[in-house]
Coordinates of C-alpha atoms in Angstrom, one line a residue:
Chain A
X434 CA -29.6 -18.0 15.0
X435 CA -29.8 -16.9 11.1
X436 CA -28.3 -14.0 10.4
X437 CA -29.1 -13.3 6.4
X438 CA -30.7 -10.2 5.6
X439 CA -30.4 -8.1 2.3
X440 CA -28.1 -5.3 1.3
X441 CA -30.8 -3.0 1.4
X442 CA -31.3 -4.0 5.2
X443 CA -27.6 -3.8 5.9
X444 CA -27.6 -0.5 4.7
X445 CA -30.6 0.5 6.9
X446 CA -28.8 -0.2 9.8
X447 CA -26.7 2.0 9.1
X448 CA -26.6 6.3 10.4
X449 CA -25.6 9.2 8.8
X450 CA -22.4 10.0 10.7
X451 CA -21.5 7.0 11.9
X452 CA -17.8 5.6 11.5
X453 CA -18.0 2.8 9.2
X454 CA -14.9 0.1 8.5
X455 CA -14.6 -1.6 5.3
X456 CA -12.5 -4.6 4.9
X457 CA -10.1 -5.7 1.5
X458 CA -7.4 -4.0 0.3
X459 CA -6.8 -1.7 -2.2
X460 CA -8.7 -3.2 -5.0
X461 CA -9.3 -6.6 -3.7
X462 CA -12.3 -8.4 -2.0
X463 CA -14.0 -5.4 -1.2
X464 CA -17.6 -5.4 0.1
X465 CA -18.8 -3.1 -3.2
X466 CA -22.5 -4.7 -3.4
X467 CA -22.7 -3.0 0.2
X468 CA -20.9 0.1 -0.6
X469 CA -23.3 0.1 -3.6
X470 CA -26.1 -0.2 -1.0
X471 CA -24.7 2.8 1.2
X472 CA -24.6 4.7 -2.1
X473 CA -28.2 4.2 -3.3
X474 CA -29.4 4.6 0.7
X475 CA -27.7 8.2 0.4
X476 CA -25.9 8.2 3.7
X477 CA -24.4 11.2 4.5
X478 CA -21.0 12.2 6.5
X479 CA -19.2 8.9 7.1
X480 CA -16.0 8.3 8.6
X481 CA -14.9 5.9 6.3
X482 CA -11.5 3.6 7.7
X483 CA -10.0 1.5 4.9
X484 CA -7.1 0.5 3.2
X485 CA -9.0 2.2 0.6
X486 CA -9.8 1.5 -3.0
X487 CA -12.8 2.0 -5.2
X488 CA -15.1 1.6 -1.9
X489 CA -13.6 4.6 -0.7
X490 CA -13.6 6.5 -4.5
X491 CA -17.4 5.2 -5.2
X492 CA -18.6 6.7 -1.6
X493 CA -16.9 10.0 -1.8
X494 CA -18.2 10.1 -5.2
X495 CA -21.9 9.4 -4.2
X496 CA -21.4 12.3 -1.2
X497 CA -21.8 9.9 1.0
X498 CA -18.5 11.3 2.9
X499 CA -17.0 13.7 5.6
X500 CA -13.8 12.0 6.3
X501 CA -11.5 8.8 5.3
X502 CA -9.0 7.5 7.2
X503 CA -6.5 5.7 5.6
X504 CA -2.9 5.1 4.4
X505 CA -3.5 5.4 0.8
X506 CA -6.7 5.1 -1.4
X507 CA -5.2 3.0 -4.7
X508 CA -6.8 0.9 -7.2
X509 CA -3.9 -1.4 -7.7
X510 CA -3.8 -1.4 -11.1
X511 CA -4.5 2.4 -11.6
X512 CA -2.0 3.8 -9.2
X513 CA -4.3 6.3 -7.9
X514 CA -8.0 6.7 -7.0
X515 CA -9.5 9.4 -9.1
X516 CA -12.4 10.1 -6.6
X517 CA -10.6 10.3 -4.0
X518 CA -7.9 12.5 -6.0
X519 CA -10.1 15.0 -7.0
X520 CA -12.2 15.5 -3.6
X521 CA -8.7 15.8 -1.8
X522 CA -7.9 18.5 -4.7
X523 CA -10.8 20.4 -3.9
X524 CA -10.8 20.2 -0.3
X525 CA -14.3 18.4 0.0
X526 CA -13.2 15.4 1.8
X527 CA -11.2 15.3 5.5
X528 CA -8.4 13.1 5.3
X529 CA -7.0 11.3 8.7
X530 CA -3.4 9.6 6.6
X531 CA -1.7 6.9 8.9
X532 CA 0.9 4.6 7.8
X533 CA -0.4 1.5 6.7
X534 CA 0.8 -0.4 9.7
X535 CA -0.7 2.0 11.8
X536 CA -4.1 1.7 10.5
X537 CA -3.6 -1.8 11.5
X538 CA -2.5 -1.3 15.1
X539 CA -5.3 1.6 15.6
X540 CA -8.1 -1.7 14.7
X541 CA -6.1 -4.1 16.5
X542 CA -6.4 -1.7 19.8
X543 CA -9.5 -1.3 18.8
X544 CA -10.4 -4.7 18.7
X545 CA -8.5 -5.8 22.5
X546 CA -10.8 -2.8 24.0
X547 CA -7.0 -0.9 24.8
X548 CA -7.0 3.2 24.3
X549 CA -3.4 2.7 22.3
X550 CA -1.2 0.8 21.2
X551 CA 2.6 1.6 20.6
X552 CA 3.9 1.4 17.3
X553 CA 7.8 2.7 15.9
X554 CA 5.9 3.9 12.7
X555 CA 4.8 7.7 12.5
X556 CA 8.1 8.9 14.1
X557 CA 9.6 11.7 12.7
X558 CA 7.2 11.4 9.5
X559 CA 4.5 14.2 8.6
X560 CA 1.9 12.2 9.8
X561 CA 2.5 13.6 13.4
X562 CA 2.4 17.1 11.5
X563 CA -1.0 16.3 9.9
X564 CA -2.5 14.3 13.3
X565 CA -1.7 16.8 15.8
X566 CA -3.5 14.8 18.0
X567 CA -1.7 12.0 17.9
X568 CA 0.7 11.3 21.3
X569 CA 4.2 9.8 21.7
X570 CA 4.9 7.3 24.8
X571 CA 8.0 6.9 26.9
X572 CA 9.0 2.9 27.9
X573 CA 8.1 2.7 31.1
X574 CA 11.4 -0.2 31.2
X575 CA 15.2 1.1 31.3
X576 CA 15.3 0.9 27.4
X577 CA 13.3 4.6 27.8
X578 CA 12.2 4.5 24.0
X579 CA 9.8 6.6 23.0
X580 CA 7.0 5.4 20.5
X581 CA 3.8 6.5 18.5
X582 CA 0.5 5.8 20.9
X583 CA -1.4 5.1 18.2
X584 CA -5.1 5.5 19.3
X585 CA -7.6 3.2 19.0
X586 CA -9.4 2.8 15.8
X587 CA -13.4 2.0 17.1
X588 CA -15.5 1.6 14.4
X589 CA -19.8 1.6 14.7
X590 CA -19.9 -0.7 11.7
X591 CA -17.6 -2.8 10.1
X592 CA -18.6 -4.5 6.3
X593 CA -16.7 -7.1 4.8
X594 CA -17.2 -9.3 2.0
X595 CA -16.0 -13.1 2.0
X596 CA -16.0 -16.1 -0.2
X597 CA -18.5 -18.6 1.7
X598 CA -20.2 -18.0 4.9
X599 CA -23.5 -20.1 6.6
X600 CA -26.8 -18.5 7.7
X601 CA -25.0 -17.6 11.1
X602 CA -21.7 -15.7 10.2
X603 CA -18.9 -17.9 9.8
X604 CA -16.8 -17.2 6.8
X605 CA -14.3 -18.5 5.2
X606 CA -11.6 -16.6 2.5
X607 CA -10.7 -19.1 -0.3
X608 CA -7.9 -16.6 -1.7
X609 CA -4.2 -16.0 -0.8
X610 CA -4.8 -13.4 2.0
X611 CA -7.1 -12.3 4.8
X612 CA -6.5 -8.9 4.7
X613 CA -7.8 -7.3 7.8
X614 CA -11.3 -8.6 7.5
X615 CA -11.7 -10.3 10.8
X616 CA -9.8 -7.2 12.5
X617 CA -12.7 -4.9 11.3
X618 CA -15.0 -6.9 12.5
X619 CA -13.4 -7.3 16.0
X620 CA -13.0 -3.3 15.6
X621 CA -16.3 -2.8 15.6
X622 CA -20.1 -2.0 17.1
X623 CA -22.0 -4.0 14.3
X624 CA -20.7 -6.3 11.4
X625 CA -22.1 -7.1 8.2
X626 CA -20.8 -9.6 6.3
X627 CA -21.4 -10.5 2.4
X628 CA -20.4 -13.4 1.0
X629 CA -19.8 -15.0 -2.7
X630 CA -22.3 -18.1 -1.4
X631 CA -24.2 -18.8 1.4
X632 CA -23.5 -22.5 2.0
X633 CA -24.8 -25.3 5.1
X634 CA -22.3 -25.4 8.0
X635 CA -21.2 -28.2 7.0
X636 CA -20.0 -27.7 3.7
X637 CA -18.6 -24.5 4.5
X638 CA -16.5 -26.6 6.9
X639 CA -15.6 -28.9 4.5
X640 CA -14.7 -26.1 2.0
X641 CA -11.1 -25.8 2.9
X642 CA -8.5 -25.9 6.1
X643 CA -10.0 -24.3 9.5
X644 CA -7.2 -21.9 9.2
X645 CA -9.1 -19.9 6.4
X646 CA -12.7 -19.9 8.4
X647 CA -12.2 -16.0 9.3
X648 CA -14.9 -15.2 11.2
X649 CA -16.9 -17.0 14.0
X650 CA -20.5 -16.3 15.2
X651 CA -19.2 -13.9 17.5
X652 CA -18.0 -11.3 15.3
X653 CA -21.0 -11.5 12.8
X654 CA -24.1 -9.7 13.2
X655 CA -25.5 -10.0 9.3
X656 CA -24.6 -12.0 6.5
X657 CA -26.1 -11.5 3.2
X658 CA -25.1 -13.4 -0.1
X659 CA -24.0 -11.0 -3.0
X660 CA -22.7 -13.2 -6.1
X661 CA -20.6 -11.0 -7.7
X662 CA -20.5 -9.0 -4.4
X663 CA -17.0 -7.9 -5.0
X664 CA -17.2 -6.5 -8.4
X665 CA -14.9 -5.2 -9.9
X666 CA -12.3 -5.6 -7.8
X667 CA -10.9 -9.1 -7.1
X668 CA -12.3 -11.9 -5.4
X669 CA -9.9 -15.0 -6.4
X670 CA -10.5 -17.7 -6.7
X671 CA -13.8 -16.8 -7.8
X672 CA -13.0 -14.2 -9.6
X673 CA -10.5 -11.4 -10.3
X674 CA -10.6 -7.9 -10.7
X675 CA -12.8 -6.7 -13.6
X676 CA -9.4 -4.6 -14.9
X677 CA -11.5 -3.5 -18.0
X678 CA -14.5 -2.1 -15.7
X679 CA -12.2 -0.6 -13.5
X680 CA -10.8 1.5 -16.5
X681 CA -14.5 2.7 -17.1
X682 CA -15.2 3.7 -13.7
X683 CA -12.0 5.3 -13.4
X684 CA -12.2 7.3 -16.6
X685 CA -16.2 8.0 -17.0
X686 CA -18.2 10.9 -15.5
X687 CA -19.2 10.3 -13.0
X688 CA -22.8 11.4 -13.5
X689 CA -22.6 8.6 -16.4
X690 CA -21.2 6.3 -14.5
X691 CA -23.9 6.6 -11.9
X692 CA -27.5 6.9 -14.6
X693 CA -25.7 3.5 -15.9
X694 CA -24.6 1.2 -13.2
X695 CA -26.1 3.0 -9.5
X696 CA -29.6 4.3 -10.4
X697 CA -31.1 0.9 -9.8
X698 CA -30.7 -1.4 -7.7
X699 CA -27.7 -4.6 -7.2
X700 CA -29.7 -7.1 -9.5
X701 CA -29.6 -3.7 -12.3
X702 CA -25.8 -3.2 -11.8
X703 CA -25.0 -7.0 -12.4
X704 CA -27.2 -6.9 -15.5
X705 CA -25.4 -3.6 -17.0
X706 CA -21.8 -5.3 -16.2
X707 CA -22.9 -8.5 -17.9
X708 CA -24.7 -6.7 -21.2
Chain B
X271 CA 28.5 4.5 -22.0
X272 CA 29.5 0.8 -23.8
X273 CA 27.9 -1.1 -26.4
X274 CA 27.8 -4.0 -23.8
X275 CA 25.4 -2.2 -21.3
X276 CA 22.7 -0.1 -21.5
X277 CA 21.7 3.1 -19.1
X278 CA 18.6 0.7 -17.8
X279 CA 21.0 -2.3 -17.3
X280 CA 23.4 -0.4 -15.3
X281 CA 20.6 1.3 -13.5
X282 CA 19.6 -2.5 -13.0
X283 CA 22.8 -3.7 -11.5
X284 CA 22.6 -0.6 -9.1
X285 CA 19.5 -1.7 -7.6
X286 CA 20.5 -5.2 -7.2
X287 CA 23.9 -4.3 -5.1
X288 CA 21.4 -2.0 -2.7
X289 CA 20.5 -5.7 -1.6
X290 CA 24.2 -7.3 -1.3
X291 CA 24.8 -8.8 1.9
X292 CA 21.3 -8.5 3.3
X293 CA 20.9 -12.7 3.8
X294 CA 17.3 -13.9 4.4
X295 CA 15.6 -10.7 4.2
X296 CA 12.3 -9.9 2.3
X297 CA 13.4 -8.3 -0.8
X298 CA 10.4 -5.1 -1.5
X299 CA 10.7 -3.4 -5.1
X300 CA 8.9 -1.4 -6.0
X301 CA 8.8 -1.1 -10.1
X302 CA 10.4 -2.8 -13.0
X303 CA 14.0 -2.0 -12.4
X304 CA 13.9 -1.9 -9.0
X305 CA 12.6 -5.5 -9.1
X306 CA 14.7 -7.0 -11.6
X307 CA 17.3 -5.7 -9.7
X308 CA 16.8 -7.6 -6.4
X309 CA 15.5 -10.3 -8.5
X310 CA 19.0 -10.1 -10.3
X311 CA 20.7 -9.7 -7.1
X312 CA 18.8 -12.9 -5.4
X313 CA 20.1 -15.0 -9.0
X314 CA 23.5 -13.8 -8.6
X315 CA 25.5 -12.8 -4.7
X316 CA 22.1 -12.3 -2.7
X317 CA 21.0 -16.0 -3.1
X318 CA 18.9 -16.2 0.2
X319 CA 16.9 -12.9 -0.3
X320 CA 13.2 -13.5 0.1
X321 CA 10.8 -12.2 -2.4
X322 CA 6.9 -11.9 -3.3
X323 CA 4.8 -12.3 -6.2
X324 CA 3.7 -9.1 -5.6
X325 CA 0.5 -10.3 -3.1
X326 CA 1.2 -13.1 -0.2
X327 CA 2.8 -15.6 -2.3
X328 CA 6.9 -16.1 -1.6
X329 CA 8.1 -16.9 -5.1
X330 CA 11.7 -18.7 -4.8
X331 CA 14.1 -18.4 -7.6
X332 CA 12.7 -20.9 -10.2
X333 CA 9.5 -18.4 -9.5
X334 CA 7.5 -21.5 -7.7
X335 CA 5.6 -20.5 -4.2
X336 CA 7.9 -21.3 -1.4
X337 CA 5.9 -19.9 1.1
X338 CA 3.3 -17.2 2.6
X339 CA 3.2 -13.9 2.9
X340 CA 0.0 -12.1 3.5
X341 CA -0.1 -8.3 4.3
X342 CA -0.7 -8.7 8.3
X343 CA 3.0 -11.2 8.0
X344 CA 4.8 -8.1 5.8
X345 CA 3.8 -5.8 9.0
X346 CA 5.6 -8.4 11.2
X347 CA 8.8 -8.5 9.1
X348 CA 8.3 -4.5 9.1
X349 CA 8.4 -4.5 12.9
X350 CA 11.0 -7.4 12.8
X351 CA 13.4 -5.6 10.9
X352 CA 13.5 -8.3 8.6
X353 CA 13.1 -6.5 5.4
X354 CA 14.9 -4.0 2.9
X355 CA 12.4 -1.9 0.7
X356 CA 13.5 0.2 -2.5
X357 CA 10.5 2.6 -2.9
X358 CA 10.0 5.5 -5.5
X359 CA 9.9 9.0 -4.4
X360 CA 7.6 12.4 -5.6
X361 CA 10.6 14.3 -4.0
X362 CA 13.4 13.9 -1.8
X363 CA 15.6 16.2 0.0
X364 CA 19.5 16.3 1.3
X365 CA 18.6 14.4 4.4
X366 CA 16.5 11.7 2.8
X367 CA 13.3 12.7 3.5
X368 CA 10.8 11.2 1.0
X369 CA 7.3 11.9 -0.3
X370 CA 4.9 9.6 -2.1
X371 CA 2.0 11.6 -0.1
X372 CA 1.1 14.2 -1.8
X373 CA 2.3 17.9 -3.9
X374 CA 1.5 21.0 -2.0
X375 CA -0.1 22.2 1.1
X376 CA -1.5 18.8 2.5
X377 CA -4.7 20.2 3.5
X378 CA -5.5 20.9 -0.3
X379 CA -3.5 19.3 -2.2
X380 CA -2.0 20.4 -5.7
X381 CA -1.8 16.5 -6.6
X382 CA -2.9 14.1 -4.1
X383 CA -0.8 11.2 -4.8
X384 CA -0.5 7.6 -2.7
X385 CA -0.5 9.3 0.9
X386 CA 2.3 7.9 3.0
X387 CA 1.7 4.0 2.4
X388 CA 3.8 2.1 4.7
X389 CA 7.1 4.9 4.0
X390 CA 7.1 6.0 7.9
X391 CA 6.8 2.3 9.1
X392 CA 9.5 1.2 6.1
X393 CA 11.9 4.0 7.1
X394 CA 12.0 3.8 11.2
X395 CA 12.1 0.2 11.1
X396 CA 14.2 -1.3 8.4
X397 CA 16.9 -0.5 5.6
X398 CA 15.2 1.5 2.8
X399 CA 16.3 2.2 -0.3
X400 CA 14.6 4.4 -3.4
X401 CA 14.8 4.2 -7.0
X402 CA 14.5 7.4 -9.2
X403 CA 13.8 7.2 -13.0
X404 CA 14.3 10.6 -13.8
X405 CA 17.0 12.6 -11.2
X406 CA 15.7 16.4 -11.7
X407 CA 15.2 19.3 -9.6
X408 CA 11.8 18.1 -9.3
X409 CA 12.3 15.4 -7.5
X410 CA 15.5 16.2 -5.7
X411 CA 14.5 19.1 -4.1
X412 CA 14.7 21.3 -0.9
X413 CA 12.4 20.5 1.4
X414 CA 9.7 18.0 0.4
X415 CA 6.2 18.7 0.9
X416 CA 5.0 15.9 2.8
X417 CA 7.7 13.6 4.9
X418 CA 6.6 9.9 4.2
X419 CA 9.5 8.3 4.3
X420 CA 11.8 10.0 7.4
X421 CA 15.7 11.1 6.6
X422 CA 18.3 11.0 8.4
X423 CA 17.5 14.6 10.4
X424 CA 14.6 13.2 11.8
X425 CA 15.5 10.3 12.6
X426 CA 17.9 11.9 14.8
X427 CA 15.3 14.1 16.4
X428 CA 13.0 11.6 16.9
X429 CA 15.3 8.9 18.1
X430 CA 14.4 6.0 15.2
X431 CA 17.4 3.6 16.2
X432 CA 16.7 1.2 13.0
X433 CA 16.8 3.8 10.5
X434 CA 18.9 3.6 7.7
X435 CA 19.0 4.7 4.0
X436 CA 21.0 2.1 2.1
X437 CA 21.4 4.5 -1.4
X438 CA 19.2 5.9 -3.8
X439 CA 19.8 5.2 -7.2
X440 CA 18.7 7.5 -10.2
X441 CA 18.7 7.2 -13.9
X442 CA 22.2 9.3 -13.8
X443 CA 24.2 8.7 -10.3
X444 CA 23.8 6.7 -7.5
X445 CA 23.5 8.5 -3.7
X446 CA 24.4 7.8 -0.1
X447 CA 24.3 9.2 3.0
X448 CA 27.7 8.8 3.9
X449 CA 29.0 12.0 5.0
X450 CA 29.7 13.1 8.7
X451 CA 26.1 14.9 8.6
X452 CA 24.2 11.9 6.6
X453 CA 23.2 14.8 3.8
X454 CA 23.4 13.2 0.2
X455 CA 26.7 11.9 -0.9
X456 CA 27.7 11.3 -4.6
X457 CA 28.5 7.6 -4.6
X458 CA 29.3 7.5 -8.6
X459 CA 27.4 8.3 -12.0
X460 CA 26.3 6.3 -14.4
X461 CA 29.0 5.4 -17.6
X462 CA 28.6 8.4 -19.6
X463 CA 27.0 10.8 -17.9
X464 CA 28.7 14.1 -17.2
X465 CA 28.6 15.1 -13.7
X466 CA 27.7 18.7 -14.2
X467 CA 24.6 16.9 -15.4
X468 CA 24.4 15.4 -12.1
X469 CA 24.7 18.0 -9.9
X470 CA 22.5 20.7 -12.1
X471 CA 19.9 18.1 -12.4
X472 CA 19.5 18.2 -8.0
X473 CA 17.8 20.9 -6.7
X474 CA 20.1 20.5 -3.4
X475 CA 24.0 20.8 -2.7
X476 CA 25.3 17.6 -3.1
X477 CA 28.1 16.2 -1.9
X478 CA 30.8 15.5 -4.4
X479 CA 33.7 13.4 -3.7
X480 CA 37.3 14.8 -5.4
X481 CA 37.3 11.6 -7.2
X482 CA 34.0 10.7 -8.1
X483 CA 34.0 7.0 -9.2
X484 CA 31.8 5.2 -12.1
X485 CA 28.7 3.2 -11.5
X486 CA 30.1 -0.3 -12.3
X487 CA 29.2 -1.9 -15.7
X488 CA 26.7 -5.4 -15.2
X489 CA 29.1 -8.5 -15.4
X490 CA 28.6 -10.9 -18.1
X491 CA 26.5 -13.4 -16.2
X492 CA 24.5 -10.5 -15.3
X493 CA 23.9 -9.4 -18.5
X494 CA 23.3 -12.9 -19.5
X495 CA 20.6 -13.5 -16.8
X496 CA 18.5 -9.8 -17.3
X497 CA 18.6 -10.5 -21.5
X498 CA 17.6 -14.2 -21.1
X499 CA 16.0 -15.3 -17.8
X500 CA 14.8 -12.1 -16.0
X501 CA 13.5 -9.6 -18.8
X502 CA 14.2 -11.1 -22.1
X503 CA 11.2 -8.6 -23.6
X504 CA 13.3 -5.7 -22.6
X505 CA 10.5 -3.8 -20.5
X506 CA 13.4 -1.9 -19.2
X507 CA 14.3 0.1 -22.0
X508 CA 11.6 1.7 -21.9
X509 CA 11.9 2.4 -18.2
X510 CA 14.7 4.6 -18.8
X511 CA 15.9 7.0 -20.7

């Protein structure tokens, strides 16, 4: 069955307060034509769940909003997200702040339909302090350890943005790591998936070793092709990270920022980062 | 201090022997010194250390890929045990609890900074380690605002049997935790630098041996390697004061 639709369609699937996941890392292969989309489509109070970077600093920016949860919000080369930074300064953003490996075990629970999982990190840190809902579980076996239950992290939506895909939602990644693409997708209700180029089946076979195809059918429910999808954070080998873009948006008001590269629509944005 | 060795060379070698006898172990700095040190320490009595490009690329000595490493593998060796991180710290206290979180009341933050990263999985799990470019009450302090990484009091508490905190190393002294109470021991101080300077630069009583030994000078070889192979630009020196 084909699957392509357009960021603006992606976007209309989605509802103000849902909890949306959003694969990459930091500033890597992040779905930003989407979370472009989510910012024009003005979509308000989202639990956002990332290893967060400038998807995380654009959406807060936009109001778009009510909560992240995350173990850090970095743009890779610029230590820290100034979005993010300034909303957690003036208390207008909820922060839920796991350990990174936590995050991960809260999707992969998630994503095997379990309540928890149990995890060593989170013991004796501040992130019990700052969850007080988080639980501790006792080995039921003579060892008698007790460990983090971290809760499962379900997700209503989960975007990602890969290197190839076909019409039908498998993808491949042609750079050095997965991230936790196929976990959000796995993690959640509905997945949308954006790609570098849509390409046949076959040639998106052929791409590369079956070990990189990341997603099947089952774990796709739209695929749209965004060249340039990823801008400006990296997308190797295709690309890498726009470092001298990334230095605007992290230093421009954001009202600027927005009149020049978010009032109109994806096809706009590519044309102001190219002029 | 010699003419032979500089503060940031010594601080350097410091980092490097964190990693001595840790075998096939990932190798995590984070930073310039921290990273030629276990870069230095792999090159020299640490020859089977493991260590990244920085992304998922195992780099082997002659800096060609021997291997992968993608984030979701790095949680494994996390959980394994199989790794020895140096990270920075915002603040840390007597016990060697750490904070790369955030400054002030967490709910509204003075300065957010990185939130916890991966300091509570690091610091339950495997050796950790932290680098300190400038020791001051600032950052050696009372009672840090936001436990990231865990010391040595809650580990207790909350029963973390692969804790450990190898040493901390500063721009003046290098620390330890070994005292009968695991509060923060004066290991030795940097050539040159007085220890009054030491111990008025921690916000914290410290631990002070009767003798308190010097931080040991970089061999030659060492030198050698960090001026010609490892960081013939210098980048350090401006690292350190």
């Amino acid at each position: 069955m084909d699957r392509v639709m357009t960021i603006d369609e992606v976007a209309g699937e989605l509802r103000d307060g849902m909890t949306v996941g959003i694969g990459g890392w930091g500033s890597r292969r992040k779905p930003m034509a989407l979370v472009r989309a989510i910012c024009r489509a003005r979509l308000r109070d989202l639990t956002v769940v990332s290893y967060g970077g400038p998807d995380v600093g654009l959406l807060i920016a936009a109001g778009c909003v009510r909560r992240v949860v995350t173990g850090f919000v970095s743009l890779d080369s610029i230590p820290l997200e100034p979005h993010f930074r300034r909303a957690r300064s003036e208390g207008t953003v909820e922060l839920t702040e796991y350990d990174e490996g936590m995050l991960y075990w809260g999707l992969l629970a998630a994503a095997n339909r379990l309540p928890f999982l149990p995890i060593r990190a989170g013991l004796g840190s501040d992130v019990m302090r700052v969850n007080p809902e988080l639980r501790t579980v006792v080995s039921p076996y003579p060892d008698r350890e007790k460990l983090v239950a971290m809760p499962a992290l379900p997700l209503d939506a989960a975007i990602i943005h890969l290197n190839r895909a076909d019409r039908r939602g498998n993808g491949r990644y042609l750079g050095p790591d997965p991230y936790f693409d196929d976990l959000f997708c796995l993690a959640a209700r509905r997945r949308f998936l954006s790609c570098e180029r849509l390409v046949g089946t076959g040639e998106l076979v052929a791409a590369g070793p079956p070990q990189t195809l990341l997603t099947n059918r089952a774990m796709v429910d739209g695929v749209v092709e965004t060249p340039h999808g990823a801008h400006f954070t990296s997308c190797v080998p295709d690309y890498g990270r726009d470092e001298q873009f990334q230095r605007v948006y992290a230093t421009s008001e954001w009202t600027d920022f927005r009149a020049r590269y978010l009032d109109g629509d994806e096809a706009d944005y590519q044309r102001a980062v190219a002029a | 201090m010699t003419a032979l060795s500089s503060r940031p060379d010594i601080c350097v070698a410091a980092c490097a022997d964190a990693w001595r006898g840790d075998g096939a172990i990932l190798a995590s700095p984070t930073g310039l010194i921290p990273r030629l040190g276990a870069l230095l320490a792999r090159r020299t009595f640490a020859p089977d250390l493991l260590l990244t490009d920085g992304e998922a690329t195992l780099l082997d000595e002659d800096e060609h890929p021997e291997g992968w490493l993608p984030y979701r593998a790095v949680f494994g060796l996390v959980a394994a045990g199989a790794r020895h991180v140096m990270m920075g710290a915002s603040q840390i206290d007597r016990h060697g609890n750490q904070n790369i979180s955030c400054i002030g009341d967490w709910k509204r933050p003075t300065a957010q900074l990185l939130c916890v990263r991966g300091a509570p999985g690091n610091t339950v799990n495997h050796p950790t380690s932290y680098w300190i470019p400038r020791h001051s009450p600032r950052s050696l302090v009372p009672r840090v605002d936001m436990v990231s990484g865990v010391g040595y009091d809650r580990a207790a508490t909350a029963g973390a049997r692969f804790h450990e905190i190898r040493v901390v190393v500063t721009n003046l002294a290098v620390l330890d935790f070994a005292t009968p109470d695991h509060t923060m021991r004066l290991r030795s101080v940097h050539p040159g630098v007085p220890l009054a300077e030491v111990v008025a630069a921690t916000g914290f009583p410290l631990a002070v041996p009767d003798d308190v030994p010097t931080t040991r000078e970089p061999t030659g070889e060492e030198l050698r390697l960090l001026r010609e192979h490892l960081d013939p630009e210098g980048l350090r020196e401006k690292e350190v004061r």
